[in-house]
Coordinates of C-alpha atoms in Angstrom, one line a residue:
X1 CA 93.3 94.3 131.6
X2 CA 90.7 94.7 129.5
X3 CA 91.7 97.7 128.0
X4 CA 94.8 95.4 126.8
X5 CA 92.8 93.0 125.1
X6 CA 90.5 94.7 124.2
X7 CA 93.2 97.2 122.5
X8 CA 94.8 93.6 121.0
X9 CA 92.1 92.8 118.9
X10 CA 91.9 96.4 117.5
X11 CA 95.6 95.9 116.5
X12 CA 94.1 92.4 115.0
X13 CA 91.5 93.8 112.8
X14 CA 93.8 96.7 111.1
X15 CA 96.4 94.2 110.3
X16 CA 93.9 91.9 109.0
X17 CA 92.9 94.3 106.6
X18 CA 97.4 93.9 106.2
X19 CA 96.8 90.4 105.4
X20 CA 94.5 90.3 103.5
X21 CA 96.4 93.4 101.2
X22 CA 99.4 91.5 101.3
X23 CA 97.5 88.0 99.8
X24 CA 96.9 90.1 96.9
X25 CA 99.9 91.8 96.1
X26 CA 102.3 88.6 96.4
X27 CA 99.5 87.5 93.7
X28 CA 100.4 90.2 91.5
X29 CA 104.2 90.6 92.0
X30 CA 104.6 87.2 90.9
X31 CA 107.5 88.6 88.6
X32 CA 109.4 91.1 91.9
X33 CA 111.7 89.2 93.7
X34 CA 110.8 86.3 96.4
X35 CA 112.4 89.2 99.3
X36 CA 109.8 91.6 98.5
X37 CA 107.3 89.3 100.4
X38 CA 108.8 88.6 103.3
X39 CA 109.4 92.8 103.3
X40 CA 105.4 92.7 102.9
X41 CA 104.6 90.7 105.8
X42 CA 107.6 92.7 108.0
X43 CA 104.7 95.9 107.4
X44 CA 102.3 93.3 109.1
X45 CA 104.7 92.5 111.5
X46 CA 104.9 96.8 112.3
X47 CA 101.3 96.9 112.4
X48 CA 100.6 94.8 114.8
X49 CA 103.3 95.4 117.5
X50 CA 102.4 99.5 117.5
X51 CA 99.9 100.2 119.8
X52 CA 99.3 103.7 118.0
X53 CA 99.9 105.3 114.7
X54 CA 99.4 108.5 112.7
X55 CA 97.0 109.9 111.1
X56 CA 96.8 110.2 107.0
X57 CA 94.3 111.1 104.5
X58 CA 96.0 107.5 102.2
X59 CA 94.9 105.2 105.0
X60 CA 92.9 102.5 103.8
X61 CA 91.9 101.3 107.4
X62 CA 88.4 101.7 107.5
X63 CA 88.3 102.8 111.7
X64 CA 91.4 103.0 113.4
X65 CA 89.3 101.7 117.0
X66 CA 86.6 98.9 115.7
X67 CA 86.0 98.3 119.2
X68 CA 86.0 101.1 121.5
X69 CA 88.1 101.1 125.3
X70 CA 85.2 102.4 127.7
X71 CA 82.5 99.2 125.2
X72 CA 82.6 97.6 128.8
X73 CA 80.8 100.4 130.3
X74 CA 78.9 101.7 128.0
X75 CA 75.4 101.7 128.9
X76 CA 73.8 100.9 124.7
X77 CA 78.0 99.1 123.3
X78 CA 77.7 100.1 119.6
X79 CA 81.2 98.9 117.3
X80 CA 82.6 101.6 114.7
X81 CA 84.3 99.1 111.9
X82 CA 83.8 101.6 109.8
X83 CA 81.4 99.7 106.8
X84 CA 78.3 100.6 107.5
X85 CA 76.6 97.1 106.8
X86 CA 78.5 95.8 109.4
X87 CA 77.7 98.1 111.9
X88 CA 74.2 97.4 111.0
X89 CA 74.4 93.9 111.2
X90 CA 76.8 94.2 114.3
X91 CA 74.9 96.6 116.5
X92 CA 71.7 95.4 117.0
X93 CA 72.1 92.6 117.9
X94 CA 75.5 94.3 121.3
X95 CA 72.8 95.8 122.1
X96 CA 69.8 93.0 121.8
X97 CA 72.2 90.6 124.5
X98 CA 74.4 93.5 126.5
X99 CA 72.1 96.8 127.1
X100 CA 72.5 96.0 131.4
X101 CA 69.4 95.7 132.7
X102 CA 68.1 98.6 135.6
X103 CA 69.5 98.8 138.6
X104 CA 72.1 96.5 137.5
X105 CA 75.8 96.5 139.6
X106 CA 78.1 95.8 136.4
X107 CA 76.8 95.7 132.2
X108 CA 77.5 91.9 131.1
X109 CA 79.3 93.3 128.3
X110 CA 82.0 93.4 130.4
X111 CA 81.2 89.5 131.5
X112 CA 81.2 88.4 128.6
X113 CA 85.1 90.3 127.4
X114 CA 86.5 89.2 130.7
X115 CA 85.6 85.5 129.4
X116 CA 86.9 86.2 126.1
X117 CA 90.3 87.7 128.2
X118 CA 90.6 84.3 130.7
X119 CA 90.1 82.9 127.1
X120 CA 92.9 84.8 125.0
X121 CA 95.1 84.2 127.8
X122 CA 94.5 80.8 127.9
X123 CA 95.3 80.5 124.4
X124 CA 98.6 82.5 124.5
X125 CA 99.7 80.2 127.4
X126 CA 99.4 76.5 125.5
X127 CA 101.1 78.3 122.4
X128 CA 104.1 79.3 124.6
X129 CA 104.1 75.5 126.8
X130 CA 104.2 73.9 122.6
X131 CA 106.5 75.9 121.7
X132 CA 108.8 75.6 124.7
X133 CA 108.4 71.7 124.7
X134 CA 108.8 71.6 121.1
X135 CA 111.6 72.8 121.9
X136 CA 113.2 70.8 124.8
X137 CA 112.1 67.3 122.7
X138 CA 114.3 68.9 119.5
X139 CA 117.3 69.9 122.0
X140 CA 117.2 66.2 123.7
X141 CA 117.6 65.0 119.8
X142 CA 120.7 67.3 118.8
X143 CA 121.9 66.9 122.8
X144 CA 124.8 63.8 121.1
X145 CA 125.3 65.8 117.5
X146 CA 128.7 65.9 116.6
X147 CA 130.5 69.3 114.9
X148 CA 131.4 69.2 111.3
X149 CA 133.3 71.9 111.5
X150 CA 132.3 75.5 112.4
X151 CA 129.1 76.0 113.2
X152 CA 127.8 72.8 111.5
X153 CA 126.7 69.5 113.6
X154 CA 125.3 66.0 112.3
X155 CA 123.4 63.5 114.2
X156 CA 121.7 60.3 113.8
X157 CA 118.8 61.0 115.3
X158 CA 118.0 64.5 112.8
X159 CA 116.4 63.0 108.7
X160 CA 116.4 66.2 107.7
X161 CA 118.5 69.7 108.1
X162 CA 117.8 72.9 109.3
X163 CA 119.1 76.2 111.6
X164 CA 118.4 75.8 115.4
X165 CA 119.1 78.8 117.9
X166 CA 118.6 81.9 117.6
X167 CA 121.8 83.6 119.4
X168 CA 123.7 80.9 118.4
X169 CA 122.1 79.4 115.7
X170 CA 123.9 76.5 114.6
X171 CA 123.0 73.9 110.9
X172 CA 122.7 70.0 112.2
X173 CA 122.3 67.7 109.4
X174 CA 121.5 64.0 108.7
X175 CA 124.7 61.6 109.1
X176 CA 124.2 60.5 105.4
X177 CA 124.0 63.4 103.8
X178 CA 127.3 64.1 102.3
X179 CA 128.4 65.1 98.4
X180 CA 126.8 68.0 96.6
X181 CA 123.3 67.9 98.2
X182 CA 125.6 69.2 101.7
X183 CA 127.4 71.0 100.0
X184 CA 124.1 72.9 99.3
X185 CA 122.4 72.4 101.8
X186 CA 124.5 74.3 103.6
X187 CA 124.7 77.4 101.3
X188 CA 121.0 77.7 101.6
X189 CA 121.5 77.3 105.3
X190 CA 124.3 79.7 105.6
X191 CA 122.1 82.0 103.5
X192 CA 118.8 81.5 106.3
X193 CA 121.8 82.2 109.1
X194 CA 123.4 85.5 107.0
X195 CA 120.0 87.3 106.1
X196 CA 118.4 86.6 109.8
X197 CA 116.1 84.4 109.4
X198 CA 116.0 82.6 113.0
X199 CA 114.8 85.2 114.2
X200 CA 111.6 86.5 112.4
X201 CA 110.3 83.0 112.3
X202 CA 110.8 82.7 116.0
X203 CA 109.6 86.6 116.1
X204 CA 106.6 85.9 113.4
X205 CA 105.6 82.8 116.1
X206 CA 105.4 85.0 119.0
X207 CA 103.4 88.3 116.7
X208 CA 101.1 84.6 116.5
X209 CA 100.9 83.4 120.5
X210 CA 99.3 87.0 121.0
X211 CA 97.0 87.3 118.5
X212 CA 96.5 83.8 118.0
X213 CA 92.5 84.0 118.1
X214 CA 92.2 85.3 113.8
X215 CA 92.8 82.8 111.7
X216 CA 94.3 85.2 108.5
X217 CA 97.0 86.1 111.7
X218 CA 97.3 81.9 110.8
X219 CA 97.9 81.6 107.5
X220 CA 100.3 84.8 107.4
X221 CA 102.3 82.9 108.9
X222 CA 102.4 80.2 107.1
X223 CA 102.9 82.4 104.3
X224 CA 105.4 84.1 105.5
X225 CA 107.8 81.2 106.6
X226 CA 106.7 80.1 102.7
X227 CA 108.4 83.2 101.2
X228 CA 111.7 82.9 103.6
X229 CA 112.0 79.8 101.8
X230 CA 111.4 81.5 98.9
X231 CA 113.9 83.9 98.7
X232 CA 115.9 82.0 100.5
X233 CA 116.1 80.0 97.0
X234 CA 116.9 83.0 95.0
X235 CA 119.8 84.1 97.2
X236 CA 121.6 80.9 96.9
X237 CA 120.2 80.1 92.7
X238 CA 122.0 83.5 91.9
X239 CA 125.4 82.7 93.7
X240 CA 125.5 79.2 92.5
X241 CA 124.5 80.3 89.0
X242 CA 121.9 78.9 86.9
X243 CA 123.7 75.5 86.0
X244 CA 123.9 74.0 89.3
X245 CA 119.6 74.5 89.4
X246 CA 119.1 70.7 88.8
X247 CA 121.6 70.0 92.1
X248 CA 120.0 72.4 94.1
X249 CA 116.2 71.1 93.5
X250 CA 117.5 68.0 93.8
X251 CA 118.8 68.4 98.0
X252 CA 115.7 70.2 98.1
X253 CA 114.1 67.2 97.3
X254 CA 116.4 65.0 99.4
X255 CA 115.5 67.1 102.4
X256 CA 111.7 67.4 102.1
X257 CA 111.1 63.5 103.5
X258 CA 110.3 62.5 106.9
X259 CA 110.2 67.1 108.2
X260 CA 107.5 66.6 111.0
X261 CA 109.4 67.2 113.6
X262 CA 111.7 69.9 112.7
X263 CA 108.1 71.8 110.6
X264 CA 106.5 71.0 114.3
X265 CA 109.3 73.6 115.7
X266 CA 108.4 77.3 115.6
X267 CA 112.2 77.9 116.8
X268 CA 113.8 75.7 113.9
X269 CA 114.5 76.5 110.3
X270 CA 113.7 73.5 107.9
X271 CA 112.1 73.0 104.4
X272 CA 108.8 73.6 103.8
X273 CA 107.1 73.3 101.0
X274 CA 109.7 72.2 98.6
X275 CA 107.3 71.1 96.0
X276 CA 107.0 74.6 95.2
X277 CA 110.5 75.9 96.4
X278 CA 111.1 73.6 93.4
X279 CA 108.9 75.3 90.8
X280 CA 110.2 78.6 91.4
X281 CA 114.1 77.6 91.2
X282 CA 112.9 75.9 88.1
X283 CA 111.5 79.1 86.7
X284 CA 113.9 81.4 88.3
X285 CA 114.6 84.6 86.0
X286 CA 116.3 87.4 87.5
X287 CA 113.8 90.7 87.5
X288 CA 114.8 93.7 85.2
X289 CA 115.2 96.5 87.5
X290 CA 112.0 98.3 86.7
X291 CA 110.5 95.4 88.4
X292 CA 111.6 95.5 91.6
X293 CA 111.5 99.9 91.4
X294 CA 107.9 99.6 90.8
X295 CA 107.7 96.3 93.5
X296 CA 109.4 98.6 97.0
X297 CA 107.1 101.7 95.6
X298 CA 103.8 99.1 96.1
X299 CA 106.4 98.4 99.6
X300 CA 106.1 101.9 100.3
X301 CA 102.6 102.2 99.2
X302 CA 101.1 99.3 101.2
X303 CA 103.0 100.8 104.3
X304 CA 101.9 104.5 104.2
X305 CA 98.6 103.1 103.6
X306 CA 98.4 100.6 105.7
X307 CA 100.4 101.5 108.7
X308 CA 99.2 105.3 109.9
X309 CA 95.1 105.5 110.4
X310 CA 92.1 106.7 109.2
X311 CA 91.8 110.6 110.3
X312 CA 89.0 111.3 112.5
X313 CA 85.7 111.0 110.9
X314 CA 83.1 109.4 113.8
X315 CA 82.6 111.8 116.9
X316 CA 80.9 111.4 120.5
X317 CA 79.3 114.8 121.1
X318 CA 77.8 116.1 123.2
X319 CA 74.5 117.9 124.0
X320 CA 72.9 119.6 127.3
X321 CA 69.7 119.9 128.0
X322 CA 69.0 122.5 130.1
X323 CA 66.9 122.2 133.4
X324 CA 63.4 122.5 133.2
X325 CA 63.2 123.0 129.3
X326 CA 60.2 122.8 127.6
X327 CA 60.0 119.8 124.5
X328 CA 62.0 121.7 121.7
X329 CA 65.4 120.7 119.9
X330 CA 68.5 121.8 121.7
X331 CA 71.6 121.7 119.9
X332 CA 75.5 119.9 120.4
X333 CA 78.2 123.4 121.0
X334 CA 80.5 121.7 118.3
X335 CA 80.1 122.5 114.6
X336 CA 80.9 119.6 111.9
X337 CA 81.6 119.7 108.2
X338 CA 80.5 116.4 105.9
X339 CA 83.4 114.7 104.6
X340 CA 82.1 112.5 101.9
X341 CA 78.4 114.5 101.1
X342 CA 76.5 113.6 103.7
X343 CA 75.9 113.3 107.7
X344 CA 75.8 110.4 109.5
X345 CA 74.0 110.4 113.4
X346 CA 73.1 107.5 115.4
X347 CA 71.4 107.5 119.3
X348 CA 74.1 108.1 122.2
X349 CA 74.7 107.3 125.4
X350 CA 71.4 108.6 127.6
X351 CA 70.0 110.0 124.5
X352 CA 66.4 107.7 123.6
X353 CA 64.3 107.5 120.6
X354 CA 63.8 111.0 118.9
X355 CA 64.2 113.9 116.3
X356 CA 67.5 114.5 115.0
X357 CA 68.3 117.9 113.4
X358 CA 70.6 118.8 111.0
X359 CA 71.1 123.1 110.9
X360 CA 73.8 125.1 109.0
X361 CA 75.7 127.1 110.7
X362 CA 76.0 129.9 108.2
X363 CA 73.7 130.8 105.0
X364 CA 75.4 129.6 102.2
X365 CA 73.8 125.8 101.5
X366 CA 70.4 126.2 100.3
X367 CA 69.6 122.1 101.3
X368 CA 67.3 121.8 103.8
X369 CA 67.0 120.3 106.9
X370 CA 64.1 118.0 107.8
X371 CA 63.2 116.7 111.6
X372 CA 64.5 113.1 111.6
X373 CA 63.1 110.6 113.4
X374 CA 66.3 108.5 115.4
X375 CA 66.2 105.1 116.1
X376 CA 69.1 103.6 118.6
X377 CA 70.8 101.4 116.5
X378 CA 69.7 102.7 113.5
X379 CA 71.0 105.9 112.7
X380 CA 70.1 108.7 110.0
X381 CA 72.1 110.1 107.3
X382 CA 71.7 113.5 105.8
X383 CA 73.4 114.4 102.9
X384 CA 74.9 117.5 103.6
X385 CA 77.1 119.9 100.9
X386 CA 80.7 119.6 101.6
X387 CA 82.9 123.2 103.3
X388 CA 79.1 123.5 105.3
X389 CA 78.9 123.9 108.6
X390 CA 76.5 122.5 111.4
X391 CA 74.9 122.1 114.5
X392 CA 72.9 119.1 115.8
X393 CA 70.0 118.7 117.1
X394 CA 68.0 117.4 119.0
X395 CA 64.2 117.5 119.8
X396 CA 64.3 116.8 124.1
X397 CA 62.4 118.3 126.9
X398 CA 63.5 118.7 130.5
X399 CA 61.4 119.1 133.5
X400 CA 63.9 118.2 136.3
X401 CA 65.8 120.9 138.1
X402 CA 69.3 119.7 136.7
X403 CA 71.0 120.3 134.0
X404 CA 70.8 116.6 131.6
X405 CA 73.8 115.7 129.4
X406 CA 72.4 113.7 125.6
X407 CA 75.2 112.4 123.1
X408 CA 74.8 111.8 119.9
X409 CA 77.4 109.5 117.2
X410 CA 78.4 111.2 113.9
X411 CA 80.2 109.3 111.0
X412 CA 81.6 111.3 107.8
X413 CA 82.6 114.5 109.3
X414 CA 85.4 117.0 110.6
X415 CA 84.8 118.5 114.0
X416 CA 85.5 122.5 114.9
X417 CA 84.5 123.5 118.6
X418 CA 83.1 127.2 118.6
X419 CA 86.1 129.6 120.6
X420 CA 84.1 130.7 123.3
X421 CA 85.1 133.9 122.8
X422 CA 83.5 133.9 119.1
X423 CA 80.1 132.1 120.6
X424 CA 77.5 133.3 121.8
X425 CA 77.3 133.3 125.8
X426 CA 74.2 133.4 127.4
X427 CA 74.2 135.3 130.7
X428 CA 70.0 135.1 131.9
X429 CA 67.3 135.4 129.8
X430 CA 63.5 135.9 130.5
X431 CA 61.8 137.4 127.7
X432 CA 59.8 134.6 126.8
X433 CA 59.6 133.5 131.2
X434 CA 59.4 137.4 133.0
X435 CA 57.8 135.7 136.4
X436 CA 61.4 133.5 136.2
X437 CA 63.5 137.0 136.7
X438 CA 65.8 136.3 138.8
X439 CA 67.0 139.3 141.6
X440 CA 70.1 139.1 141.1
X441 CA 72.9 137.2 138.8
X442 CA 76.6 137.4 138.7
X443 CA 79.5 135.9 135.9
X444 CA 83.1 135.7 135.6
X445 CA 85.0 135.6 132.7
X446 CA 88.2 134.8 132.5
X447 CA 89.4 137.3 129.5
X448 CA 88.3 139.8 132.2
X449 CA 90.3 138.7 134.5
X450 CA 89.5 139.9 138.6
X451 CA 86.6 141.4 137.1
X452 CA 82.8 140.2 138.8
X453 CA 79.3 141.7 135.8
X454 CA 76.4 141.8 138.1
X455 CA 73.1 141.8 137.3
X456 CA 70.0 143.4 139.9
X457 CA 67.0 143.9 137.4
X458 CA 67.5 147.3 136.9
X459 CA 71.9 147.4 136.5
X460 CA 74.9 145.8 135.4
X461 CA 77.2 146.1 136.9
X462 CA 80.7 145.5 136.2
X463 CA 82.6 145.6 140.1
X464 CA 87.2 145.1 139.9
X465 CA 89.0 143.6 142.9
X466 CA 91.8 146.9 141.4
X467 CA 91.4 149.6 139.7
X468 CA 93.7 149.4 136.4
X469 CA 91.9 151.5 133.6
X470 CA 89.8 154.6 133.4
X471 CA 86.7 152.3 135.0
X472 CA 86.4 152.7 138.7
X473 CA 86.6 149.4 140.6
X474 CA 82.6 150.0 140.9
X475 CA 80.7 151.1 137.3
X476 CA 77.0 151.0 136.1
X477 CA 77.5 150.1 132.5
X478 CA 74.1 149.5 131.4
X479 CA 70.3 150.7 133.2
X480 CA 67.1 149.7 132.6
X481 CA 63.4 149.2 134.3
X482 CA 64.3 145.8 133.8
X483 CA 66.5 144.5 132.0
X484 CA 65.6 140.8 129.9
X485 CA 68.2 139.7 128.7
X486 CA 72.7 139.7 128.5
X487 CA 74.3 137.9 126.5
X488 CA 78.9 138.3 125.8
X489 CA 79.6 137.5 122.4
X490 CA 82.4 139.1 120.0
X491 CA 81.4 141.4 117.9
X492 CA 83.9 143.9 116.9
X493 CA 86.6 141.4 116.0
X494 CA 88.8 142.0 119.2
X495 CA 89.1 139.1 120.9
X496 CA 87.0 140.5 124.2
X497 CA 84.0 140.4 124.2
X498 CA 80.7 142.6 124.4
X499 CA 77.6 142.8 126.4
X500 CA 73.9 142.1 124.1
X501 CA 70.9 143.2 126.4
X502 CA 68.0 144.2 126.0
X503 CA 65.4 146.2 128.3
X504 CA 63.1 148.5 128.8
X505 CA 63.0 151.9 129.1
X506 CA 60.4 155.5 129.9
X507 CA 57.6 156.0 132.3
X508 CA 54.3 156.7 130.2
X509 CA 56.1 156.1 126.9
X510 CA 57.9 152.3 128.0
X511 CA 59.8 151.5 124.8
X512 CA 61.9 148.2 124.8
X513 CA 65.6 148.3 123.0
X514 CA 68.9 147.1 122.7
X515 CA 72.4 148.4 123.7
X516 CA 75.9 146.4 122.9
X517 CA 78.4 147.7 126.0
X518 CA 81.8 147.5 124.6
X519 CA 83.6 146.8 128.2
X520 CA 87.3 146.0 126.8
X521 CA 86.7 150.0 124.3
X522 CA 84.1 151.4 127.3
X523 CA 81.9 152.6 124.7
X524 CA 78.1 151.1 123.9
X525 CA 76.4 151.5 121.3
X526 CA 72.4 151.5 121.1
X527 CA 69.6 150.6 118.7
X528 CA 66.3 152.0 119.4
X529 CA 63.2 154.3 118.3
X530 CA 60.2 155.7 120.9
X531 CA 57.2 155.8 119.8
X532 CA 57.6 154.0 116.8
X533 CA 59.6 150.4 116.9
X534 CA 60.5 147.7 119.1
X535 CA 63.5 145.9 118.9
X536 CA 64.4 143.0 121.2
X537 CA 67.7 140.5 120.9
X538 CA 67.2 136.5 121.2
X539 CA 69.6 133.5 120.8
X540 CA 69.3 131.7 117.8
X541 CA 70.5 128.0 118.7
X542 CA 70.3 126.5 114.8
X543 CA 72.7 128.6 113.8
X544 CA 74.2 130.3 117.7
X545 CA 74.5 134.1 116.7
X546 CA 72.1 137.3 117.8
X547 CA 69.3 138.1 116.0
X548 CA 66.9 141.0 116.5
X549 CA 63.9 141.3 116.1
X550 CA 61.7 144.6 115.6
X551 CA 58.0 144.6 116.4
X552 CA 55.4 147.4 116.5
X553 CA 55.7 149.9 119.0
X554 CA 53.6 147.9 122.0
X555 CA 52.7 145.4 119.7
X556 CA 53.9 141.4 118.8
X557 CA 53.3 142.7 114.7
X558 CA 56.8 140.9 113.9
X559 CA 57.9 143.5 111.0
X560 CA 61.1 142.4 110.3
X561 CA 64.6 140.5 112.3
X562 CA 67.9 139.6 111.4
X563 CA 71.2 138.9 112.7
X564 CA 73.4 141.0 114.9
X565 CA 76.7 141.7 112.9
X566 CA 79.9 144.1 113.5
X567 CA 81.2 145.6 109.5
X568 CA 82.7 148.3 108.8
X569 CA 83.1 149.9 112.5
X570 CA 79.4 149.5 112.9
X571 CA 76.7 147.4 114.3
X572 CA 74.9 146.3 112.0
X573 CA 71.4 144.4 111.7
X574 CA 71.4 142.0 108.8
X575 CA 68.4 142.0 106.9
X576 CA 67.0 145.7 107.8
X577 CA 65.4 147.2 105.1
X578 CA 65.8 150.7 107.0
X579 CA 69.0 152.0 106.6
X580 CA 68.2 153.9 109.6
X581 CA 67.8 150.8 111.9
X582 CA 70.6 149.1 110.3
X583 CA 73.7 150.6 111.4
X584 CA 74.9 151.8 114.9
X585 CA 78.2 153.9 114.8
X586 CA 79.5 156.2 116.9
X587 CA 83.0 156.9 118.2
X588 CA 84.3 154.0 120.5
X589 CA 85.3 156.7 123.0
X590 CA 81.2 158.0 123.4
X591 CA 79.3 156.3 125.7
X592 CA 75.4 155.7 126.1
X593 CA 74.6 157.4 123.1
X594 CA 71.5 156.6 120.8
X595 CA 71.3 156.2 117.4

């Protein structure tokens, strides 16, 4: 039930922006036909009744969901109004008074929302009772009415004409009305019925009953009733002719006396706003065709801009902090790109005050980013080049034995999920912590069904349930003394990931080498320079790629480093100066050959 209540509030907030736009357009379109105003209120009604909408870059709604439907369950509740000033003012207050206490069985915000929900329901019941009582009282007044003709009735209890009823509407007139006044009033009420206004006013009041808590909806309903009357007056004037304007306005004035009961009932149509209507009738001029065309175009534009939701530019991204990790930056799996030349980051669920970093995935940008301190409720905003993709990192440590999951909220971005095949999948890496080396490890990848990859320090083996290729059902892929790390990534672009590993080789002269095993083709590529240089594979969390570090043989002196790529049908190391160490090209049909 809470979700329904919050959904109604979000719909009301979205419609409020449309109401404000209509208030402005009513003034701008003064020369347009009055039915245009009624059409604009119809667009507001659509926004109020539709629980969903399409996304559009043309949308002028700041936020499709100002209040998250799960805000009551959030340990750090926040809103997203789409306007930073509002978020900055409201979110600290919400967090201050509604953050759950440690060990509490229920979030305080859940209680608050529950109270507001009951108030909302009570308000709807009150308005529904008001409508029912008004209808009953008015029905009693006209119960003794006498038929004048057709659906027109007269009653001594009626002091002002009105339309009553939805399915079979009736026109009720006072007995004292006759002559031209009666003729003009009947023409007006018949115009209401032909325009189905006896449907639209009750429907508008039904929407008001649901959204009664929104002051703008009360204003919208009052103006809807006035605009309906003005549109009806214009229709009658066009039918009667300009020469009868004076008589028609005289009838309006006569109908304006003692109309309190009629105006109070939302299921009737009485003569309201007489002063404004008389002025409108006397000043009426048939609008030019170009005015009507422009007004219709404006209505279409309003529908496109306010019936659609903004393209989502705010996301909640997950960051996994590995078990046993020391203080370091850990990054989102997803990549983000700026929409408006900046990226705003908020602290999300599970994340306390810490440093946050924006790390470019590629190197097309020259902008450098410095780690910035992120405090809950206070966002950090980075300038960011468009069409550049980034990963978001936070400085965290996890001394526990289980992974920790934290979240960041990010605005003004589009998000892409890196394809698992094209991303780097870590199997194991003991280069930084050899003492943690496991005796055995296995991994399965969906891309290779029925294949289990096994590791036992000295070998990586592929085991298959059934022999469906030239490989045996138990194939040794890589041998080392030992194998230090192994990653899966698609370097060749064939949508099948290769195994990329670092291992040491030899006795006496022991050097470190890199091997890439293309399991799909049964081919391997090796990078080594025995006795001169060592090569170590590492994963760069900042951009999500594999890099090769080249050091002098049997030392830690770094000579150069570069990214592992596949170009021109060769395994290459970007950034290496020595061409002999840049390429690892060989016929995929050969196996295990060094270069």
